[in-house]
CSV table of C-alpha atoms in Angstrom, one decimal:
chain,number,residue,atom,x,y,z
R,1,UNK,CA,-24.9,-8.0,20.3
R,2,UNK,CA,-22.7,-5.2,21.3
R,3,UNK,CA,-18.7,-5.6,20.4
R,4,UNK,CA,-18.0,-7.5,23.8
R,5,UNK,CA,-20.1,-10.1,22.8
R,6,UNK,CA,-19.3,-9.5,19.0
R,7,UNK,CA,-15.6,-10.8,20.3
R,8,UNK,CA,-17.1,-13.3,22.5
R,9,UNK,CA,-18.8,-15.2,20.1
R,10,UNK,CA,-15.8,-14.9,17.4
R,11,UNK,CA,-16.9,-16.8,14.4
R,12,UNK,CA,-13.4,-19.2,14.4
R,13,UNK,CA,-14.6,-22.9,14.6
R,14,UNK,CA,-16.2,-25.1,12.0
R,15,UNK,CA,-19.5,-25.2,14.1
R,16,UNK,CA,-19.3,-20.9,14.4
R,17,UNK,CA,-19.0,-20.7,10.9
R,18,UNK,CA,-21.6,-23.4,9.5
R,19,UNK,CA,-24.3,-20.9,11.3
R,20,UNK,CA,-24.0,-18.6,8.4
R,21,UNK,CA,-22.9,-20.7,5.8
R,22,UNK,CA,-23.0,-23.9,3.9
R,23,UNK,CA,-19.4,-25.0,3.5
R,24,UNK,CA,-18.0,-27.2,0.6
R,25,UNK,CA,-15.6,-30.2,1.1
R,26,UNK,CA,-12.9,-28.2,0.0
R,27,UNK,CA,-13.5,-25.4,2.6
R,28,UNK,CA,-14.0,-28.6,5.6
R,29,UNK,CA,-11.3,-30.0,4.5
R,30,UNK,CA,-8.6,-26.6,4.7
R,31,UNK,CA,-10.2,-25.7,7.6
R,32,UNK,CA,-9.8,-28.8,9.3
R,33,UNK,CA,-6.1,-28.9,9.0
R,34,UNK,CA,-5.6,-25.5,9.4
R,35,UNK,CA,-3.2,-23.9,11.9
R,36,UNK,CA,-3.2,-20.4,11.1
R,37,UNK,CA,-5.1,-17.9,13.0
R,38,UNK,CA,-8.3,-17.2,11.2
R,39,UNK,CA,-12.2,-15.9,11.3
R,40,UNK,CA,-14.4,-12.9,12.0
R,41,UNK,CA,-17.4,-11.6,14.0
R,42,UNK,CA,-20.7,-12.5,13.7
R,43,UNK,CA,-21.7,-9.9,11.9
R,44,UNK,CA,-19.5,-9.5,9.3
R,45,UNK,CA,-20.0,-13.7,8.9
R,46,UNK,CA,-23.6,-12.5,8.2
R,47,UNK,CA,-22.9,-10.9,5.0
R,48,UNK,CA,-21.6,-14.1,3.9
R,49,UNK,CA,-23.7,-15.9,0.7
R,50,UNK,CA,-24.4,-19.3,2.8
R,51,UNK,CA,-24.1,-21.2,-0.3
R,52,UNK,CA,-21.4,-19.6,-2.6
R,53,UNK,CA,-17.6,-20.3,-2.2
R,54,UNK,CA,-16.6,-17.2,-4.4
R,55,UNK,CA,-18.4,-14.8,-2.3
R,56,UNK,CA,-15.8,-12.4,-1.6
R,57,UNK,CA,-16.3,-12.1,2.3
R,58,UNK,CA,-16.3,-16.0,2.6
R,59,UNK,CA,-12.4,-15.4,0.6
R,60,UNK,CA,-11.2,-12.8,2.5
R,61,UNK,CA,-12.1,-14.7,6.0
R,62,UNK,CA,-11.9,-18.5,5.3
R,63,UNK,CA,-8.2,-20.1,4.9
R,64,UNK,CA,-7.7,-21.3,1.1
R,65,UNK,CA,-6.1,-24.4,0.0
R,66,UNK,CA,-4.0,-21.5,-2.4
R,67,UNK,CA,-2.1,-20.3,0.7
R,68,UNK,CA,0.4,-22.8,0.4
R,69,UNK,CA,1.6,-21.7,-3.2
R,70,UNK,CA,3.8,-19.0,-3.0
R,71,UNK,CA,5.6,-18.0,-6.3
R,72,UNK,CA,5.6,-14.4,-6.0
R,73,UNK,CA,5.5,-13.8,-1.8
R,74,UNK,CA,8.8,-12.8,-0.2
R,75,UNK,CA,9.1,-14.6,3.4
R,76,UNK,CA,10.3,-11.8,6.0
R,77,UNK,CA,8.2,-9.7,3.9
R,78,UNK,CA,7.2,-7.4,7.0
R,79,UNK,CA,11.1,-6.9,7.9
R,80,UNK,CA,11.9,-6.6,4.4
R,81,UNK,CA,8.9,-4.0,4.2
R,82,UNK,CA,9.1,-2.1,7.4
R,83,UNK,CA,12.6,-1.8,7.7
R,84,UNK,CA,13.1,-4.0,10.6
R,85,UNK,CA,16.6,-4.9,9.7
R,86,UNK,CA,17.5,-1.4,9.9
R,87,UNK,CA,20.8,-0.2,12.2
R,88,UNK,CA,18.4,2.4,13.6
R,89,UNK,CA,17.5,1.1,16.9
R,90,UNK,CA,13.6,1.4,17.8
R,91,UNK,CA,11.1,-0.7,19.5
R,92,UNK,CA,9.6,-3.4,17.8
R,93,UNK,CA,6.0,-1.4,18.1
R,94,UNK,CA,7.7,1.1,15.9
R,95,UNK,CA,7.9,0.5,11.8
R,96,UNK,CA,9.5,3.8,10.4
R,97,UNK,CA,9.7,4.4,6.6
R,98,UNK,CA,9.3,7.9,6.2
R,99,UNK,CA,11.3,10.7,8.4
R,100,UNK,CA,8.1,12.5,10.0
R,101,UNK,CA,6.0,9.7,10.7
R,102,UNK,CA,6.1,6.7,11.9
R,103,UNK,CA,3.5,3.2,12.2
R,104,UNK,CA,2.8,2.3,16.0
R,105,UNK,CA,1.8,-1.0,16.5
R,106,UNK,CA,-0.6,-1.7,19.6
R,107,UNK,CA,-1.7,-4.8,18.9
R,108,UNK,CA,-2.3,-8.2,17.5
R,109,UNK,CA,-5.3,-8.9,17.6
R,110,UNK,CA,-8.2,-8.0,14.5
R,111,UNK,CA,-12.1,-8.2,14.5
R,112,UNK,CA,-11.2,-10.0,11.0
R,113,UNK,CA,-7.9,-12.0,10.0
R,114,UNK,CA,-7.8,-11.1,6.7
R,115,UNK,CA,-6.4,-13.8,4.4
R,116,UNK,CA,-4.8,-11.2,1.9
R,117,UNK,CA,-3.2,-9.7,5.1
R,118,UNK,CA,0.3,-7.8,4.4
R,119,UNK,CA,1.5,-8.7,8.2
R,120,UNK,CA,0.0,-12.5,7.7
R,121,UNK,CA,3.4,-13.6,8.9
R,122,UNK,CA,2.8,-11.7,12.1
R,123,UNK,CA,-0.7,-12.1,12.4
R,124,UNK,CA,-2.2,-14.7,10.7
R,125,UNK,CA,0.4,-17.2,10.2
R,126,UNK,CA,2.2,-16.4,14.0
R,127,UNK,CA,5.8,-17.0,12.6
R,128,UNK,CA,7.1,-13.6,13.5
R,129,UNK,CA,7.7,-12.7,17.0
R,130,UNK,CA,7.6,-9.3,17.9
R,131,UNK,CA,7.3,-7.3,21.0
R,132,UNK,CA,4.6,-4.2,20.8
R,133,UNK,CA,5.1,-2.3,24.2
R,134,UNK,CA,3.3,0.5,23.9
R,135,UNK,CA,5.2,2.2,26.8
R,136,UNK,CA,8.5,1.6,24.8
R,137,UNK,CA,6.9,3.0,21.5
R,138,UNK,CA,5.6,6.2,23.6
R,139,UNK,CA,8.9,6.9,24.9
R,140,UNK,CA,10.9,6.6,21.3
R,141,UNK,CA,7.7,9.1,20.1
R,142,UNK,CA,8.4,11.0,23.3
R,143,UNK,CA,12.6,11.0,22.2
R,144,UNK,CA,11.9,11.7,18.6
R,145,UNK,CA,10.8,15.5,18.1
R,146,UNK,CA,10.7,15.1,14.3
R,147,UNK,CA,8.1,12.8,14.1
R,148,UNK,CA,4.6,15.0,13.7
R,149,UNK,CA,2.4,12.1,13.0
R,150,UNK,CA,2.2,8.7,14.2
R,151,UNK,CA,-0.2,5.7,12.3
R,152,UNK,CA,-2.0,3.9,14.8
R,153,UNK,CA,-2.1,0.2,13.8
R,154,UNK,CA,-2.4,-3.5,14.7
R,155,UNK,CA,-4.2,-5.7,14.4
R,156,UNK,CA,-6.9,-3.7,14.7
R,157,UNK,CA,-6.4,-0.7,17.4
R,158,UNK,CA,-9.8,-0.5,18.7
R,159,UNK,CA,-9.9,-3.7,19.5
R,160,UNK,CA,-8.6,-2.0,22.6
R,161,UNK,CA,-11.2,-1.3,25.4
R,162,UNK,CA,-11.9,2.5,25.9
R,163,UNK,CA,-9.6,3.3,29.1
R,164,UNK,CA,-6.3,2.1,26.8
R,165,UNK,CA,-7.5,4.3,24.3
R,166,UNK,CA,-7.7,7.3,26.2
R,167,UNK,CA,-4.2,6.5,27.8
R,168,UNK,CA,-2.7,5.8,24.4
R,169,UNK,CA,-4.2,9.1,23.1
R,170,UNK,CA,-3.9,11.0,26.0
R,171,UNK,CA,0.2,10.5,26.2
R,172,UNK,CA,-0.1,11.2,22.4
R,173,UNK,CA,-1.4,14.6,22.3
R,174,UNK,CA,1.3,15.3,25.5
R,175,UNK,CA,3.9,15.3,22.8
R,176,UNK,CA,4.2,19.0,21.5
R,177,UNK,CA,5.6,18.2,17.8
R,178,UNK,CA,2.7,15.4,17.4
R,179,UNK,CA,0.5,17.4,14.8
R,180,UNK,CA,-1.7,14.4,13.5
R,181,UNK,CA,-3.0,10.8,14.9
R,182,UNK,CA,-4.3,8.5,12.2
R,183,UNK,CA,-5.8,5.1,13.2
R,184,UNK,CA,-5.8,2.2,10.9
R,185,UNK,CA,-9.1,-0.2,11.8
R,186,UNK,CA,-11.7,-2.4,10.1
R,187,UNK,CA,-14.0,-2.6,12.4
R,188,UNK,CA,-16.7,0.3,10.6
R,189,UNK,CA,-16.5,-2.7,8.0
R,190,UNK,CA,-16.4,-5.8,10.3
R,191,UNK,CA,-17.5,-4.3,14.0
R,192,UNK,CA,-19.4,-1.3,13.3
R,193,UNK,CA,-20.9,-2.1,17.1
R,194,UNK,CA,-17.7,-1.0,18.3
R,195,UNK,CA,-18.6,2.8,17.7
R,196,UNK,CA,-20.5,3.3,20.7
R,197,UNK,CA,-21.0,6.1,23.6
R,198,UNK,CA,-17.6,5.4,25.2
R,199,UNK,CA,-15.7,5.1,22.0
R,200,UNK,CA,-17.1,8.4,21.1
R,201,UNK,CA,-16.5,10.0,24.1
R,202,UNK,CA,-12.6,9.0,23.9
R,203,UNK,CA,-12.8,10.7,20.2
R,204,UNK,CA,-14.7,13.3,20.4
R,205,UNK,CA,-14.4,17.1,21.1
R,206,UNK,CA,-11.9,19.4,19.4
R,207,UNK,CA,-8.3,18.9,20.3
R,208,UNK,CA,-4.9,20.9,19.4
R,209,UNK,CA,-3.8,17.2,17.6
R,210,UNK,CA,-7.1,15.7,15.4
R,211,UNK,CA,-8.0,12.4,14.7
R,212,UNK,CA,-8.3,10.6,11.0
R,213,UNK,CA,-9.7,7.8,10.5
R,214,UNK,CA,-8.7,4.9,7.5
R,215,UNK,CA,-11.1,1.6,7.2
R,216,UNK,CA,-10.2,-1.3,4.6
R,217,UNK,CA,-13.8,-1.7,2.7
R,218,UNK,CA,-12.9,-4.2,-0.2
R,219,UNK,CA,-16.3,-5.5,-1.7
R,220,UNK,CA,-19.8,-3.5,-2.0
R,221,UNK,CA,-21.2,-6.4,-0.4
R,222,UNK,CA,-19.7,-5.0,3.2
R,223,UNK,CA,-21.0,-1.7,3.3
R,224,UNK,CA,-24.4,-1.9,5.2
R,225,UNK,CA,-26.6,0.4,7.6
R,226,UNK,CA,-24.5,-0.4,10.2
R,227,UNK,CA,-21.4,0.5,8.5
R,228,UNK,CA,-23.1,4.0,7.3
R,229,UNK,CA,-24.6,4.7,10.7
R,230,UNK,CA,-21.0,4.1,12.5
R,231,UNK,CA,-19.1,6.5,10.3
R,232,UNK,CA,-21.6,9.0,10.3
R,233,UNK,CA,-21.3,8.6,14.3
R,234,UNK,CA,-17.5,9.4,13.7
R,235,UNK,CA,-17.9,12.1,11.5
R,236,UNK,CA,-20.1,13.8,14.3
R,237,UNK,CA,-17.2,13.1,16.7
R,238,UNK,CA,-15.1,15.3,14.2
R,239,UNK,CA,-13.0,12.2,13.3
R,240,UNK,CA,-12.9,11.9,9.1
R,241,UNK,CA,-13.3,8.4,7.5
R,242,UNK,CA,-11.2,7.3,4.6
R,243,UNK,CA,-10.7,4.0,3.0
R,244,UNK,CA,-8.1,1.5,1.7
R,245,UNK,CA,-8.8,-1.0,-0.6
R,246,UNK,CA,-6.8,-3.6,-1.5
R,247,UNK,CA,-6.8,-5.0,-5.1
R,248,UNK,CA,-7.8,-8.4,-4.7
R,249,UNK,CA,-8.5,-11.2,-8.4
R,250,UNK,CA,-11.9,-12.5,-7.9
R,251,UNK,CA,-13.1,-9.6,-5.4
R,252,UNK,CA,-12.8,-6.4,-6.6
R,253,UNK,CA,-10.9,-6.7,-9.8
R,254,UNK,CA,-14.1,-6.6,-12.3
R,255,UNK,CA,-15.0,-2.8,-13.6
R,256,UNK,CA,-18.8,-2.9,-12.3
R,257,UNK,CA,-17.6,-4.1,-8.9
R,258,UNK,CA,-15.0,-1.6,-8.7
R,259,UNK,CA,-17.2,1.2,-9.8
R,260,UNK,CA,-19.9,0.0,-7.6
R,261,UNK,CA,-17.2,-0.2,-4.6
R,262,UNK,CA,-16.1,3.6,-5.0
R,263,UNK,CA,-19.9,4.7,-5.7
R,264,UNK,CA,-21.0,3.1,-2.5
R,265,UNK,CA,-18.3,4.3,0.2
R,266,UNK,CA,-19.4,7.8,-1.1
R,267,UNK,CA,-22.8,6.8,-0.4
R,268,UNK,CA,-22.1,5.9,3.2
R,269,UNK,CA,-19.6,9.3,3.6
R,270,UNK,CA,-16.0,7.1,3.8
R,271,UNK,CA,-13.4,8.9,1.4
R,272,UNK,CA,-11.8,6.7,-1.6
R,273,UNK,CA,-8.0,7.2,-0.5
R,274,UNK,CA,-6.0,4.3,-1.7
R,275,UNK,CA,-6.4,1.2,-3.1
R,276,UNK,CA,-3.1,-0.9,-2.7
R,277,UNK,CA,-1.5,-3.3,-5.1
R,278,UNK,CA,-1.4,-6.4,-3.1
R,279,UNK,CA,1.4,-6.9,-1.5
R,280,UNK,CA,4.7,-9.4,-1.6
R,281,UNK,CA,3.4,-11.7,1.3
R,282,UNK,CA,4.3,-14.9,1.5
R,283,UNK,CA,1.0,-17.2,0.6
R,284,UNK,CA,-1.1,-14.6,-0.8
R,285,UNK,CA,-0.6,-15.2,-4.8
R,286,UNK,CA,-4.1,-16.3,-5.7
R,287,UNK,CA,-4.8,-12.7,-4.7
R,288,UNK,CA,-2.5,-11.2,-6.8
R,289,UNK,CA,-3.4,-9.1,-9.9
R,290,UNK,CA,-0.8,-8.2,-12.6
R,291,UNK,CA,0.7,-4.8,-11.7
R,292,UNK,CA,-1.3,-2.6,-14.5
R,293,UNK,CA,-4.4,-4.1,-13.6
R,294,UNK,CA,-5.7,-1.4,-10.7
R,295,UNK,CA,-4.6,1.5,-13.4
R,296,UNK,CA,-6.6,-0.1,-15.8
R,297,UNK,CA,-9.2,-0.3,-13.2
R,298,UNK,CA,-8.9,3.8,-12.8
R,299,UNK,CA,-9.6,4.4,-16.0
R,300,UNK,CA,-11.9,2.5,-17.3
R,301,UNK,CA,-14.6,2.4,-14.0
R,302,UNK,CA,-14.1,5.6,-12.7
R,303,UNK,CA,-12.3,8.0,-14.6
R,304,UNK,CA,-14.8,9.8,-16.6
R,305,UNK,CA,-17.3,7.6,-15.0
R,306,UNK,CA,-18.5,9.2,-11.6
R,307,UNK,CA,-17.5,11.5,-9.6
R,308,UNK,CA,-13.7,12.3,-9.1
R,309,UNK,CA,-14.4,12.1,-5.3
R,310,UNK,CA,-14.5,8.4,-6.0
R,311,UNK,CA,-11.3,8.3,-7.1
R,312,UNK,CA,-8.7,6.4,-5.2
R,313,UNK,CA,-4.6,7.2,-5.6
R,314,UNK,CA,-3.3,3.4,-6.9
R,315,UNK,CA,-0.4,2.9,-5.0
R,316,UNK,CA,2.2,0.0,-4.0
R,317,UNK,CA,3.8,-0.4,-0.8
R,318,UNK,CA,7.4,-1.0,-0.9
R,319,UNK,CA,10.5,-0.8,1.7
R,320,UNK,CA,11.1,2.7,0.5
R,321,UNK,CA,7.6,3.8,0.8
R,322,UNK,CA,4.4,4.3,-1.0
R,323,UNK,CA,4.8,4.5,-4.9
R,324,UNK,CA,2.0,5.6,-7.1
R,325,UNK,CA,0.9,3.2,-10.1
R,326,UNK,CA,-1.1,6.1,-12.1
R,327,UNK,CA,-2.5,5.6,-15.1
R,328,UNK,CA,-0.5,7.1,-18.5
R,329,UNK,CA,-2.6,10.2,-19.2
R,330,UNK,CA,-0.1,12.2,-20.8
R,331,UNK,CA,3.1,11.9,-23.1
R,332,UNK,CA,6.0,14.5,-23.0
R,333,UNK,CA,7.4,15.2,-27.1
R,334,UNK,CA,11.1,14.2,-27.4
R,335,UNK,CA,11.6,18.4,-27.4
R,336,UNK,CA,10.0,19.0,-24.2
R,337,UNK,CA,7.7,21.6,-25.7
R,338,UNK,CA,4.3,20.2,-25.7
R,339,UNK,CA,2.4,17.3,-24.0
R,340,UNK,CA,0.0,14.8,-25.9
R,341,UNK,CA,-2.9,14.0,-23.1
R,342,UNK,CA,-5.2,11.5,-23.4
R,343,UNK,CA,-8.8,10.6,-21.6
R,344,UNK,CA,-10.8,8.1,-20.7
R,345,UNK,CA,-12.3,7.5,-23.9
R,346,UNK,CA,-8.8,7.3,-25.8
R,347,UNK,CA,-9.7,11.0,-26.7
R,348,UNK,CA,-6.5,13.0,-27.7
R,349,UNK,CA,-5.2,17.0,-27.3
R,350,UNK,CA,-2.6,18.7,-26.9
R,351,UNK,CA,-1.1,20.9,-24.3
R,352,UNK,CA,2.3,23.7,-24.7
R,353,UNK,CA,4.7,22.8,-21.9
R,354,UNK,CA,6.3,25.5,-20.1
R,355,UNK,CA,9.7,25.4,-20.4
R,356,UNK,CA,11.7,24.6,-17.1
């Protein structure tokens, strides 16, 4: 199937998904009185285990009984998060956090509805309204000269047919202070059909403002020949690939499955970058890890382990921006003079600080 028909045969009803897998009473029975938006493509269904519950595509795509606690999730967490209750007036396509750059929302709709989403109020559970007008959002970029690199989100942006990328990217590079345009998608993960001729055509060729790429690969289990064989068609397009991970308990919290999951996006050419705490979303808990758990992650599956190419930054997204959750590698003496570092293996030396 190419991605037309990927779309067209959405994987989002009980008799979709029972095609790839076996599902359990409990599953039926959430699914059944579900009213949040949720499933995936066929493809990515296909890489479900048809007979295990904890396989960790079947949780990231099939609604959870777990969704309705919510101890830890903040509700208006995208406002909260995005700064939509800001006095700075911007279209709603536009979430700003940072002076040069900005997120620019094109879309709802995602080749996956991921159930550990940060936007599930928008996306998933459809209780946030918002208005993404791309021609609004072009002409705040267009008014805002010190904004030199815009994030290309969604949903998933290529989701978009071909001729609304080439518009959107085309009125991009118009803008003489744009220096950068990063897209955030899944689909080399969930679509990898979707890298086609005309989707390389839009990207390719060598342009005054480039293109990078980021992709959300959580689990080993989702990187196949398809996946390798679309980012390899994107790095030929001169478009780099990069991934973000989210921590997610009972997916990729386990050291040989986070090893594994760094190892193996090297494999296929797609650049550890981050790997996000999960975030304060409402109904997402049972995802949750405690706070220390990704640094602990760090340092005892990859640190000293592989290759530091595998190495992700650990990071948590907050209201005020990224913040880094790096492990504790080296100790300052109450003097200043010296540092106390530390590896992987609980190794010790010492280090002369120069003074200030």
């Amino acid at each position: 199937m190419n991605w037309q028909e990927q779309l067209k045969n959405f994987v989002n009803t009980i008799d979709r998904l029972e095609k790839h897998i076996n599902l359990t009473v409990e599953e039926r029975s959430v699914l059944e009185k579900n009213t949040t938006t949720w499933g995936t493509t066929p493809y990515f269904a296909s890489l479900m285990d048809r007979n295990d519950p904890n396989c960790p595509i079947r949780k990231q795509v099939i609604p959870s009984s777990l969704e309705q606690q919510n101890r830890y999730g903040m509700d208006d967490y995208l406002v909260w998060k995005e700064n939509r209750a800001t006095e700075e007036k911007r279209p709603d396509s536009i979430a700003r956090q940072y002076k040069d750059r900005v997120a620019f929302t094109v879309t709802q709709a995602c080749g996956v509805y991921c159930r550990h989403c940060f936007r599930k109020e928008l996306v998933v559970d459809g209780d946030l309204k918002l208005d993404f007008n791309v021609n609004e959002g072009l002409q705040w970029l267009a008014e805002h000269p010190e904004v030199r690199d815009v994030l290309i989100t969604g949903g998933d942006p290529f989701l978009l047919g071909d001729e609304q990328l080439e518009f959107l990217l085309r009125k991009l590079r118009e803008l003489p202070h744009l220096e950068m345009i990063r897209f955030g998608t899944r689909t080399p993960i969930v679509l990898p059909q979707r890298i086609d001729a005309g989707l390389k055509k839009v990207l390719g060729g060598y342009h005054r403002v480039p293109i990078w790429i980021n992709t959300q690969c959580n689990h080993p289990k989702e990187i196949t020949e398809e996946t390798a064989k679309a980012v390899f068609d994107l790095l030929s397009c001169g478009v780099n690939v990069g991934n973000q991970a989210v921590l997610l308990k009972g997916i990729n919290d386990e050291v040989d499955t986070f090893r594994e999951l760094h190892q193996k996006l090297l494999s296929v050419r797609i650049k550890p970058y981050y790997v996000f705490y999960c975030e304060a979303a409402p109904g997402i808990d049972h995802f949750r890890t405690p706070v220390e758990k990704g640094a602990e992650l760090i340092r005892d599956a990859l640190r000293g382990h592989t290759t530091g190419l595998a190495q992700p930054m650990h990071v948590v997204a907050t209201n005020i921006g990224k913040i880094p959750l790096m492990p504790d590698y080296y100790i300052k003496d109450k003097n200043g003079q010296e540092y106390c570092l530390q590896n992987h293996k609980g190794e010790k030396t010492t280090l002369p600080n120069v003074p200030a």
